[in-house]
PDB file of C-alpha atoms in Angstrom:
ATOM      1  CA  MET A   1      58.477  -9.155   2.396  1.00 43.00           C
ATOM      2  CA  SER A   2      58.058  -6.386  -0.155  1.00 56.00           C
ATOM      3  CA  SER A   3      57.035  -2.915   0.869  1.00 87.00           C
ATOM      4  CA  LEU A   4      53.456  -1.729   0.728  1.00 96.00           C
ATOM      5  CA  THR A   5      52.227   0.726  -1.878  1.00 98.00           C
ATOM      6  CA  GLN A   6      49.289   2.910  -0.844  1.00 98.00           C
ATOM      7  CA  THR A   7      46.876   3.474  -3.718  1.00 98.00           C
ATOM      8  CA  ALA A   8      43.993   5.236  -1.952  1.00 98.00           C
ATOM      9  CA  CYS A   9      43.299   7.084   1.296  1.00 98.00           C
ATOM     10  CA  ASN A  10      39.983   8.630   2.326  1.00 98.00           C
ATOM     11  CA  LYS A  11      38.901  10.102   5.641  1.00 98.00           C
ATOM     12  CA  ILE A  12      35.618   8.638   6.886  1.00 98.00           C
ATOM     13  CA  PHE A  13      33.956   8.809  10.317  1.00 98.00           C
ATOM     14  CA  GLY A  14      37.105  10.324  11.774  1.00 97.00           C
ATOM     15  CA  GLY A  15      39.322   7.451  10.612  1.00 98.00           C
ATOM     16  CA  TRP A  16      41.027   6.502   7.386  1.00 98.00           C
ATOM     17  CA  GLN A  17      40.028   4.036   4.709  1.00 98.00           C
ATOM     18  CA  LYS A  18      43.183   3.006   2.880  1.00 98.00           C
ATOM     19  CA  ILE A  19      44.003   0.639   0.030  1.00 98.00           C
ATOM     20  CA  PHE A  20      47.389  -1.024  -0.378  1.00 98.00           C
ATOM     21  CA  THR A  21      49.077  -3.342  -2.856  1.00 98.00           C
ATOM     22  CA  HIS A  22      52.093  -5.562  -2.282  1.00 98.00           C
ATOM     23  CA  ASP A  23      53.949  -8.432  -3.903  1.00 97.00           C
ATOM     24  CA  SER A  24      52.847 -11.609  -2.134  1.00 98.00           C
ATOM     25  CA  SER A  25      55.277 -14.383  -1.289  1.00 97.00           C
ATOM     26  CA  GLU A  26      52.349 -16.819  -0.936  1.00 98.00           C
ATOM     27  CA  THR A  27      50.434 -16.131  -4.153  1.00 98.00           C
ATOM     28  CA  LYS A  28      53.453 -15.044  -6.223  1.00 98.00           C
ATOM     29  CA  CYS A  29      51.554 -12.052  -7.570  1.00 97.00           C
ATOM     30  CA  LYS A  30      50.508  -8.550  -6.572  1.00 98.00           C
ATOM     31  CA  MET A  31      47.756  -8.571  -3.955  1.00 98.00           C
ATOM     32  CA  THR A  32      45.466  -5.763  -2.827  1.00 98.00           C
ATOM     33  CA  PHE A  33      43.750  -5.167   0.506  1.00 98.00           C
ATOM     34  CA  GLY A  34      41.770  -2.434   2.190  1.00 98.00           C
ATOM     35  CA  ILE A  35      42.231  -1.403   5.798  1.00 98.00           C
ATOM     36  CA  TYR A  36      40.054   0.914   7.834  1.00 98.00           C
ATOM     37  CA  LEU A  37      41.875   2.558  10.718  1.00 98.00           C
ATOM     38  CA  PRO A  38      39.433   4.091  13.228  1.00 98.00           C
ATOM     39  CA  PRO A  39      40.152   7.465  14.852  1.00 97.00           C
ATOM     40  CA  GLN A  40      41.326   5.688  18.023  1.00 97.00           C
ATOM     41  CA  ALA A  41      44.243   4.068  16.155  1.00 96.00           C
ATOM     42  CA  ASP A  42      47.579   5.873  16.282  1.00 86.00           C
ATOM     43  CA  ASP A  43      51.180   5.317  17.297  1.00 78.00           C
ATOM     44  CA  GLU A  44      50.205   5.557  20.959  1.00 86.00           C
ATOM     45  CA  CYS A  45      47.134   3.325  20.819  1.00 93.00           C
ATOM     46  CA  LYS A  46      46.802  -0.025  19.070  1.00 97.00           C
ATOM     47  CA  VAL A  47      43.317  -1.331  18.305  1.00 98.00           C
ATOM     48  CA  PRO A  48      41.727  -4.756  17.703  1.00 98.00           C
ATOM     49  CA  VAL A  49      41.250  -5.888  14.111  1.00 98.00           C
ATOM     50  CA  ILE A  50      38.576  -7.789  12.200  1.00 99.00           C
ATOM     51  CA  TYR A  51      39.389  -9.574   8.948  1.00 99.00           C
ATOM     52  CA  TRP A  52      36.583  -9.536   6.376  1.00 99.00           C
ATOM     53  CA  LEU A  53      36.483 -12.167   3.618  1.00 98.00           C
ATOM     54  CA  SER A  54      34.365 -11.404   0.560  1.00 98.00           C
ATOM     55  CA  GLY A  55      32.427 -13.686  -1.741  1.00 98.00           C
ATOM     56  CA  LEU A  56      32.572 -14.905  -5.333  1.00 98.00           C
ATOM     57  CA  THR A  57      33.462 -12.285  -7.984  1.00 98.00           C
ATOM     58  CA  CYS A  58      34.356  -9.671  -5.355  1.00 98.00           C
ATOM     59  CA  THR A  59      37.503  -7.651  -4.833  1.00 98.00           C
ATOM     60  CA  GLU A  60      38.396  -5.670  -1.706  1.00 98.00           C
ATOM     61  CA  GLN A  61      36.292  -2.812  -3.077  1.00 98.00           C
ATOM     62  CA  ASN A  62      32.884  -4.445  -2.587  1.00 98.00           C
ATOM     63  CA  PHE A  63      33.129  -4.404   1.196  1.00 98.00           C
ATOM     64  CA  VAL A  64      34.994  -1.110   1.392  1.00 98.00           C
ATOM     65  CA  THR A  65      32.417   0.811  -0.647  1.00 98.00           C
ATOM     66  CA  LYS A  66      29.122  -1.013  -0.009  1.00 98.00           C
ATOM     67  CA  ALA A  67      28.998  -2.465   3.522  1.00 98.00           C
ATOM     68  CA  GLY A  68      28.984   0.803   5.493  1.00 98.00           C
ATOM     69  CA  ALA A  69      31.153  -0.834   8.147  1.00 98.00           C
ATOM     70  CA  GLN A  70      33.403   2.158   8.835  1.00 98.00           C
ATOM     71  CA  ARG A  71      30.774   3.955  10.932  1.00 98.00           C
ATOM     72  CA  TYR A  72      30.530   1.051  13.377  1.00 98.00           C
ATOM     73  CA  ALA A  73      34.254   0.298  13.350  1.00 98.00           C
ATOM     74  CA  ALA A  74      34.856   3.924  14.368  1.00 98.00           C
ATOM     75  CA  GLN A  75      32.313   3.672  17.183  1.00 98.00           C
ATOM     76  CA  HIS A  76      33.954   0.555  18.618  1.00 98.00           C
ATOM     77  CA  GLY A  77      37.551   1.498  17.850  1.00 98.00           C
ATOM     78  CA  ILE A  78      38.259  -1.529  15.664  1.00 98.00           C
ATOM     79  CA  ALA A  79      40.288  -1.783  12.462  1.00 98.00           C
ATOM     80  CA  ILE A  80      38.911  -3.806   9.543  1.00 98.00           C
ATOM     81  CA  VAL A  81      41.076  -5.512   6.902  1.00 99.00           C
ATOM     82  CA  ALA A  82      39.418  -6.547   3.625  1.00 98.00           C
ATOM     83  CA  PRO A  83      41.635  -8.516   1.217  1.00 98.00           C
ATOM     84  CA  ASP A  84      40.936  -9.529  -2.360  1.00 98.00           C
ATOM     85  CA  THR A  85      39.328 -12.925  -2.947  1.00 98.00           C
ATOM     86  CA  SER A  86      41.999 -14.545  -5.133  1.00 98.00           C
ATOM     87  CA  PRO A  87      45.274 -14.058  -6.950  1.00 98.00           C
ATOM     88  CA  ARG A  88      44.961 -12.016 -10.156  1.00 97.00           C
ATOM     89  CA  GLY A  89      46.716 -12.062 -13.504  1.00 95.00           C
ATOM     90  CA  CYS A  90      48.712 -15.242 -12.968  1.00 97.00           C
ATOM     91  CA  ASN A  91      48.343 -16.307 -16.616  1.00 95.00           C
ATOM     92  CA  ILE A  92      46.927 -19.704 -15.669  1.00 97.00           C
ATOM     93  CA  GLU A  93      44.898 -21.263 -18.454  1.00 95.00           C
ATOM     94  CA  GLY A  94      41.216 -21.061 -17.543  1.00 94.00           C
ATOM     95  CA  GLU A  95      41.585 -18.733 -14.534  1.00 96.00           C
ATOM     96  CA  ASP A  96      39.136 -16.197 -16.008  1.00 97.00           C
ATOM     97  CA  GLU A  97      36.644 -18.548 -17.650  1.00 96.00           C
ATOM     98  CA  SER A  98      33.962 -18.709 -14.927  1.00 96.00           C
ATOM     99  CA  TYR A  99      32.742 -16.601 -12.025  1.00 97.00           C
ATOM    100  CA  ASP A 100      32.855 -19.445  -9.488  1.00 98.00           C
ATOM    101  CA  PHE A 101      36.385 -20.767 -10.040  1.00 98.00           C
ATOM    102  CA  GLY A 102      39.729 -19.086 -10.602  1.00 97.00           C
ATOM    103  CA  SER A 103      39.928 -15.291 -10.494  1.00 98.00           C
ATOM    104  CA  GLY A 104      37.629 -13.888  -7.829  1.00 98.00           C
ATOM    105  CA  ALA A 105      37.012 -17.359  -6.428  1.00 98.00           C
ATOM    106  CA  GLY A 106      40.047 -18.479  -4.433  1.00 98.00           C
ATOM    107  CA  PHE A 107      37.785 -20.211  -1.872  1.00 98.00           C
ATOM    108  CA  TYR A 108      40.300 -19.558   0.932  1.00 98.00           C
ATOM    109  CA  VAL A 109      42.140 -22.853   0.467  1.00 98.00           C
ATOM    110  CA  ASP A 110      45.717 -23.754  -0.457  1.00 98.00           C
ATOM    111  CA  ALA A 111      45.466 -25.539  -3.792  1.00 98.00           C
ATOM    112  CA  THR A 112      47.251 -28.862  -4.156  1.00 98.00           C
ATOM    113  CA  GLN A 113      46.604 -29.454  -7.857  1.00 98.00           C
ATOM    114  CA  GLU A 114      49.607 -28.776 -10.077  1.00 97.00           C
ATOM    115  CA  LYS A 115      47.997 -26.085 -12.182  1.00 96.00           C
ATOM    116  CA  TRP A 116      46.890 -23.970  -9.221  1.00 98.00           C
ATOM    117  CA  LYS A 117      49.172 -24.793  -6.296  1.00 98.00           C
ATOM    118  CA  THR A 118      51.840 -22.148  -6.959  1.00 98.00           C
ATOM    119  CA  ASN A 119      49.488 -19.159  -6.839  1.00 98.00           C
ATOM    120  CA  TYR A 120      46.192 -20.201  -5.276  1.00 98.00           C
ATOM    121  CA  ARG A 121      47.278 -20.190  -1.637  1.00 98.00           C
ATOM    122  CA  MET A 122      44.591 -18.003  -0.122  1.00 98.00           C
ATOM    123  CA  TYR A 123      44.457 -19.968   3.144  1.00 98.00           C
ATOM    124  CA  SER A 124      48.118 -19.284   3.899  1.00 98.00           C
ATOM    125  CA  TYR A 125      47.833 -15.727   2.595  1.00 98.00           C
ATOM    126  CA  ILE A 126      44.959 -14.895   4.960  1.00 98.00           C
ATOM    127  CA  THR A 127      46.202 -16.773   8.039  1.00 98.00           C
ATOM    128  CA  LYS A 128      49.947 -16.056   7.775  1.00 98.00           C
ATOM    129  CA  GLU A 129      51.229 -13.482   5.297  1.00 98.00           C
ATOM    130  CA  LEU A 130      48.508 -10.841   5.531  1.00 98.00           C
ATOM    131  CA  PRO A 131      48.376 -10.727   9.365  1.00 98.00           C
ATOM    132  CA  ASP A 132      52.169 -10.465   9.458  1.00 98.00           C
ATOM    133  CA  ILE A 133      51.997  -7.478   7.116  1.00 97.00           C
ATOM    134  CA  VAL A 134      49.159  -5.822   9.022  1.00 98.00           C
ATOM    135  CA  ASN A 135      50.757  -6.367  12.430  1.00 97.00           C
ATOM    136  CA  ALA A 136      54.106  -4.995  11.245  1.00 96.00           C
ATOM    137  CA  ASN A 137      52.781  -1.881   9.519  1.00 97.00           C
ATOM    138  CA  PHE A 138      49.660  -0.705  11.350  1.00 97.00           C
ATOM    139  CA  PRO A 139      48.668   0.074  14.967  1.00 97.00           C
ATOM    140  CA  VAL A 140      46.709  -3.124  15.618  1.00 98.00           C
ATOM    141  CA  LEU A 141      46.761  -5.673  18.427  1.00 97.00           C
ATOM    142  CA  ALA A 142      48.139  -8.943  17.070  1.00 96.00           C
ATOM    143  CA  ASP A 143      46.437 -10.960  19.817  1.00 97.00           C
ATOM    144  CA  LYS A 144      43.035  -9.309  19.376  1.00 98.00           C
ATOM    145  CA  GLN A 145      41.690 -10.331  15.990  1.00 98.00           C
ATOM    146  CA  SER A 146      38.398 -11.722  14.740  1.00 98.00           C
ATOM    147  CA  ILE A 147      37.097 -12.833  11.357  1.00 98.00           C
ATOM    148  CA  MET A 148      33.869 -12.522   9.360  1.00 98.00           C
ATOM    149  CA  GLY A 149      32.746 -12.882   5.769  1.00 98.00           C
ATOM    150  CA  HIS A 150      30.005 -13.282   3.194  1.00 98.00           C
ATOM    151  CA  SER A 151      29.046 -16.275   1.017  1.00 98.00           C
ATOM    152  CA  MET A 152      32.352 -17.823  -0.135  1.00 98.00           C
ATOM    153  CA  GLY A 153      33.969 -15.510   2.417  1.00 98.00           C
ATOM    154  CA  GLY A 154      31.583 -16.780   5.074  1.00 98.00           C
ATOM    155  CA  HIS A 155      32.854 -20.264   4.255  1.00 98.00           C
ATOM    156  CA  GLY A 156      36.370 -18.888   4.618  1.00 98.00           C
ATOM    157  CA  ALA A 157      35.680 -17.183   7.944  1.00 98.00           C
ATOM    158  CA  LEU A 158      34.101 -20.290   9.484  1.00 98.00           C
ATOM    159  CA  THR A 159      36.770 -22.704   8.272  1.00 98.00           C
ATOM    160  CA  LEU A 160      39.711 -20.486   9.210  1.00 98.00           C
ATOM    161  CA  PHE A 161      38.260 -19.958  12.688  1.00 98.00           C
ATOM    162  CA  LEU A 162      37.690 -23.678  13.206  1.00 98.00           C
ATOM    163  CA  LYS A 163      41.071 -24.752  11.792  1.00 98.00           C
ATOM    164  CA  ASN A 164      43.032 -22.304  13.950  1.00 98.00           C
ATOM    165  CA  PRO A 165      41.705 -22.520  17.528  1.00 97.00           C
ATOM    166  CA  GLY A 166      42.589 -19.397  19.467  1.00 96.00           C
ATOM    167  CA  MET A 167      43.825 -17.368  16.485  1.00 97.00           C
ATOM    168  CA  TYR A 168      40.550 -15.450  16.255  1.00 98.00           C
ATOM    169  CA  GLN A 169      38.557 -14.262  19.241  1.00 98.00           C
ATOM    170  CA  SER A 170      35.237 -14.576  17.378  1.00 98.00           C
ATOM    171  CA  VAL A 171      33.652 -15.357  14.024  1.00 98.00           C
ATOM    172  CA  SER A 172      30.516 -14.346  12.159  1.00 98.00           C
ATOM    173  CA  ALA A 173      29.155 -14.771   8.646  1.00 98.00           C
ATOM    174  CA  PHE A 174      26.530 -13.525   6.226  1.00 99.00           C
ATOM    175  CA  ALA A 175      24.930 -16.237   4.077  1.00 98.00           C
ATOM    176  CA  PRO A 176      27.986 -18.518   4.234  1.00 98.00           C
ATOM    177  CA  ILE A 177      28.566 -21.550   2.052  1.00 98.00           C
ATOM    178  CA  CYS A 178      28.267 -23.813   5.079  1.00 98.00           C
ATOM    179  CA  ASN A 179      28.672 -27.289   3.626  1.00 98.00           C
ATOM    180  CA  PRO A 180      30.703 -27.048   0.395  1.00 98.00           C
ATOM    181  CA  VAL A 181      31.191 -30.799   0.041  1.00 98.00           C
ATOM    182  CA  GLN A 182      27.406 -30.980  -0.479  1.00 98.00           C
ATOM    183  CA  CYS A 183      26.807 -28.053  -2.879  1.00 98.00           C
ATOM    184  CA  ALA A 184      27.669 -27.308  -6.506  1.00 98.00           C
ATOM    185  CA  TRP A 185      29.839 -24.261  -5.808  1.00 98.00           C
ATOM    186  CA  GLY A 186      31.893 -26.130  -3.237  1.00 98.00           C
ATOM    187  CA  GLN A 187      32.242 -29.323  -5.215  1.00 98.00           C
ATOM    188  CA  LYS A 188      33.531 -27.435  -8.256  1.00 98.00           C
ATOM    189  CA  ALA A 189      36.031 -25.388  -6.255  1.00 98.00           C
ATOM    190  CA  LEU A 190      37.285 -28.167  -3.993  1.00 98.00           C
ATOM    191  CA  ALA A 191      37.681 -30.637  -6.844  1.00 98.00           C
ATOM    192  CA  GLY A 192      39.501 -28.052  -8.933  1.00 98.00           C
ATOM    193  CA  TYR A 193      41.875 -26.871  -6.227  1.00 98.00           C
ATOM    194  CA  LEU A 194      42.275 -30.014  -4.102  1.00 98.00           C
ATOM    195  CA  GLY A 195      41.607 -32.899  -6.499  1.00 98.00           C
ATOM    196  CA  GLU A 196      38.984 -35.610  -6.682  1.00 96.00           C
ATOM    197  CA  ASP A 197      39.687 -37.227  -3.284  1.00 95.00           C
ATOM    198  CA  LYS A 198      36.619 -36.113  -1.331  1.00 95.00           C
ATOM    199  CA  GLU A 199      38.241 -37.029   1.982  1.00 95.00           C
ATOM    200  CA  ALA A 200      40.666 -34.152   1.376  1.00 96.00           C
ATOM    201  CA  TRP A 201      37.759 -31.739   0.990  1.00 98.00           C
ATOM    202  CA  MET A 202      36.503 -32.239   4.531  1.00 97.00           C
ATOM    203  CA  ASP A 203      39.297 -30.139   6.015  1.00 97.00           C
ATOM    204  CA  SER A 204      37.809 -27.181   4.131  1.00 98.00           C
ATOM    205  CA  ASP A 205      34.173 -27.736   5.115  1.00 98.00           C
ATOM    206  CA  SER A 206      32.844 -25.993   8.226  1.00 98.00           C
ATOM    207  CA  CYS A 207      30.233 -28.684   8.875  1.00 98.00           C
ATOM    208  CA  CYS A 208      32.918 -31.376   8.949  1.00 98.00           C
ATOM    209  CA  LEU A 209      35.311 -29.249  10.998  1.00 98.00           C
ATOM    210  CA  VAL A 210      32.859 -28.154  13.689  1.00 98.00           C
ATOM    211  CA  LYS A 211      31.857 -31.722  14.505  1.00 97.00           C
ATOM    212  CA  ASN A 212      35.379 -32.307  15.827  1.00 95.00           C
ATOM    213  CA  TYR A 213      36.159 -28.818  17.100  1.00 97.00           C
ATOM    214  CA  SER A 214      37.547 -28.688  20.645  1.00 95.00           C
ATOM    215  CA  GLY A 215      39.085 -25.203  20.834  1.00 93.00           C
ATOM    216  CA  PRO A 216      37.943 -22.013  22.563  1.00 90.00           C
ATOM    217  CA  THR A 217      34.315 -21.196  21.885  1.00 84.00           C
ATOM    218  CA  SER A 218      32.469 -17.945  21.337  1.00 91.00           C
ATOM    219  CA  ASP A 219      28.981 -17.620  19.902  1.00 96.00           C
ATOM    220  CA  ILE A 220      29.168 -18.100  16.140  1.00 98.00           C
ATOM    221  CA  LEU A 221      26.818 -15.523  14.607  1.00 98.00           C
ATOM    222  CA  ILE A 222      25.252 -16.220  11.197  1.00 98.00           C
ATOM    223  CA  ASP A 223      22.718 -14.061   9.384  1.00 98.00           C
ATOM    224  CA  GLN A 224      20.892 -15.606   6.441  1.00 98.00           C
ATOM    225  CA  GLY A 225      18.345 -13.861   4.229  1.00 98.00           C
ATOM    226  CA  GLN A 226      15.182 -15.878   3.761  1.00 98.00           C
ATOM    227  CA  ASP A 227      14.743 -14.535   0.193  1.00 98.00           C
ATOM    228  CA  ASP A 228      18.298 -15.424  -0.821  1.00 98.00           C
ATOM    229  CA  ASN A 229      18.049 -17.235  -4.164  1.00 98.00           C
ATOM    230  CA  PHE A 230      21.232 -19.178  -3.420  1.00 98.00           C
ATOM    231  CA  LEU A 231      19.616 -20.501  -0.246  1.00 98.00           C
ATOM    232  CA  SER A 232      16.717 -21.917  -2.241  1.00 97.00           C
ATOM    233  CA  GLN A 233      19.157 -23.373  -4.787  1.00 98.00           C
ATOM    234  CA  GLY A 234      20.888 -25.413  -2.067  1.00 98.00           C
ATOM    235  CA  GLN A 235      24.249 -23.646  -2.256  1.00 98.00           C
ATOM    236  CA  LEU A 236      24.400 -22.407   1.357  1.00 98.00           C
ATOM    237  CA  LEU A 237      22.897 -25.130   3.626  1.00 98.00           C
ATOM    238  CA  PRO A 238      22.887 -23.258   6.960  1.00 98.00           C
ATOM    239  CA  ASP A 239      20.679 -25.879   8.615  1.00 98.00           C
ATOM    240  CA  ASN A 240      23.456 -28.428   8.088  1.00 98.00           C
ATOM    241  CA  PHE A 241      25.879 -26.209   9.980  1.00 98.00           C
ATOM    242  CA  LEU A 242      23.378 -25.605  12.774  1.00 98.00           C
ATOM    243  CA  ALA A 243      22.918 -29.352  13.192  1.00 98.00           C
ATOM    244  CA  ALA A 244      26.677 -29.958  13.139  1.00 98.00           C
ATOM    245  CA  CYS A 245      27.257 -27.303  15.820  1.00 98.00           C
ATOM    246  CA  ASN A 246      24.509 -28.723  18.001  1.00 97.00           C
ATOM    247  CA  SER A 247      25.987 -32.217  17.703  1.00 98.00           C
ATOM    248  CA  ASN A 248      29.214 -30.961  19.331  1.00 97.00           C
ATOM    249  CA  ASN A 249      27.694 -28.342  21.670  1.00 97.00           C
ATOM    250  CA  VAL A 250      29.382 -25.486  19.795  1.00 97.00           C
ATOM    251  CA  PRO A 251      27.360 -22.293  20.420  1.00 98.00           C
ATOM    252  CA  VAL A 252      25.820 -20.861  17.260  1.00 98.00           C
ATOM    253  CA  ILE A 253      23.216 -18.170  16.563  1.00 98.00           C
ATOM    254  CA  LEU A 254      21.503 -18.576  13.184  1.00 98.00           C
ATOM    255  CA  ARG A 255      19.190 -15.666  12.371  1.00 98.00           C
ATOM    256  CA  MET A 256      16.888 -16.075   9.390  1.00 98.00           C
ATOM    257  CA  GLN A 257      16.132 -12.562   8.160  1.00 98.00           C
ATOM    258  CA  GLU A 258      12.764 -12.201   6.435  1.00 98.00           C
ATOM    259  CA  GLY A 259      12.772 -10.533   3.010  1.00 98.00           C
ATOM    260  CA  TYR A 260      16.543 -10.184   2.658  1.00 98.00           C
ATOM    261  CA  ASP A 261      18.539 -11.524  -0.285  1.00 98.00           C
ATOM    262  CA  HIS A 262      22.238 -12.243  -0.925  1.00 98.00           C
ATOM    263  CA  SER A 263      23.297  -8.676  -1.692  1.00 98.00           C
ATOM    264  CA  TYR A 264      25.278  -5.974   0.075  1.00 98.00           C
ATOM    265  CA  PHE A 265      21.966  -4.310   0.973  1.00 98.00           C
ATOM    266  CA  PHE A 266      21.540  -7.284   3.332  1.00 98.00           C
ATOM    267  CA  ILE A 267      25.087  -6.960   4.654  1.00 98.00           C
ATOM    268  CA  ALA A 268      24.800  -3.202   5.201  1.00 98.00           C
ATOM    269  CA  THR A 269      21.628  -3.724   7.235  1.00 98.00           C
ATOM    270  CA  PHE A 270      23.244  -5.991   9.830  1.00 98.00           C
ATOM    271  CA  ILE A 271      26.967  -5.161   9.670  1.00 98.00           C
ATOM    272  CA  GLY A 272      26.704  -2.942  12.740  1.00 98.00           C
ATOM    273  CA  GLU A 273      25.350  -5.842  14.796  1.00 98.00           C
ATOM    274  CA  HIS A 274      28.158  -8.085  13.589  1.00 98.00           C
ATOM    275  CA  ILE A 275      30.837  -5.578  14.551  1.00 98.00           C
ATOM    276  CA  ALA A 276      29.192  -5.185  17.970  1.00 98.00           C
ATOM    277  CA  HIS A 277      29.214  -8.981  18.295  1.00 98.00           C
ATOM    278  CA  HIS A 278      32.959  -9.075  17.683  1.00 98.00           C
ATOM    279  CA  ALA A 279      33.579  -6.103  19.971  1.00 98.00           C
ATOM    280  CA  LYS A 280      32.256  -8.159  22.901  1.00 97.00           C
ATOM    281  CA  TYR A 281      35.174 -10.553  22.468  1.00 98.00           C
ATOM    282  CA  LEU A 282      37.835  -8.139  21.218  1.00 98.00           C
ATOM    283  CA  LYS A 283      37.450  -5.652  24.072  1.00 89.00           C
TER     284      LYS A 283
END
């Protein structure tokens, strides 16, 4: 494992917002992540940690600078890790041609298609390499971690939680892509990274996964803006996830928020409630 390089450090709400880069063994390129360490975190006191997964086109900076999460993380004494959304600069033909595939759109899967499988390993990066780095270098509790995300990152948070029972104490999402096998974004990404066999896609679809989930349960919290244009376009499909959860008695709270769209204004409004939700399970 290569050493970390700190590229930014800012004091905020008594803690420290830091940005690091490192050479990734999973993605075979330089990766970047942000970590907020609350004032409670020091060599004498380890704190729980929440992993945040961002959406299409985002880097780690969107959450770090727009969500306003540090205030609430400081109040609850929780660290927050925000990685990038894909490998960058891998010189793969076509990786920068569209906003919804390739750079900025790793979809939190391990690609199996020849062109992408060497670098596009975001599932293994998020579930294995990044936690190992965080646990080894920062004062966090390895057995007290939760996960949340937005849009494509909401898809990632739900699927990673469901595929790894017990790894995360809780999960929440803002406007997640709930049923990617049934929407244009998901079909493009899953076909591109995993191939045309649709049976292989189901292991990366939260609706398919939750129907067979038998691990530890905590309330899954989802906020969805009613004025989200991607909701009306059929990209998100939260009702499908609600029905799938109910079919297997998995507890879920779906809150439809009047007037809110898909932006970070929406996230900033409710991020404090999401961090409080996770704190119930992390503390």
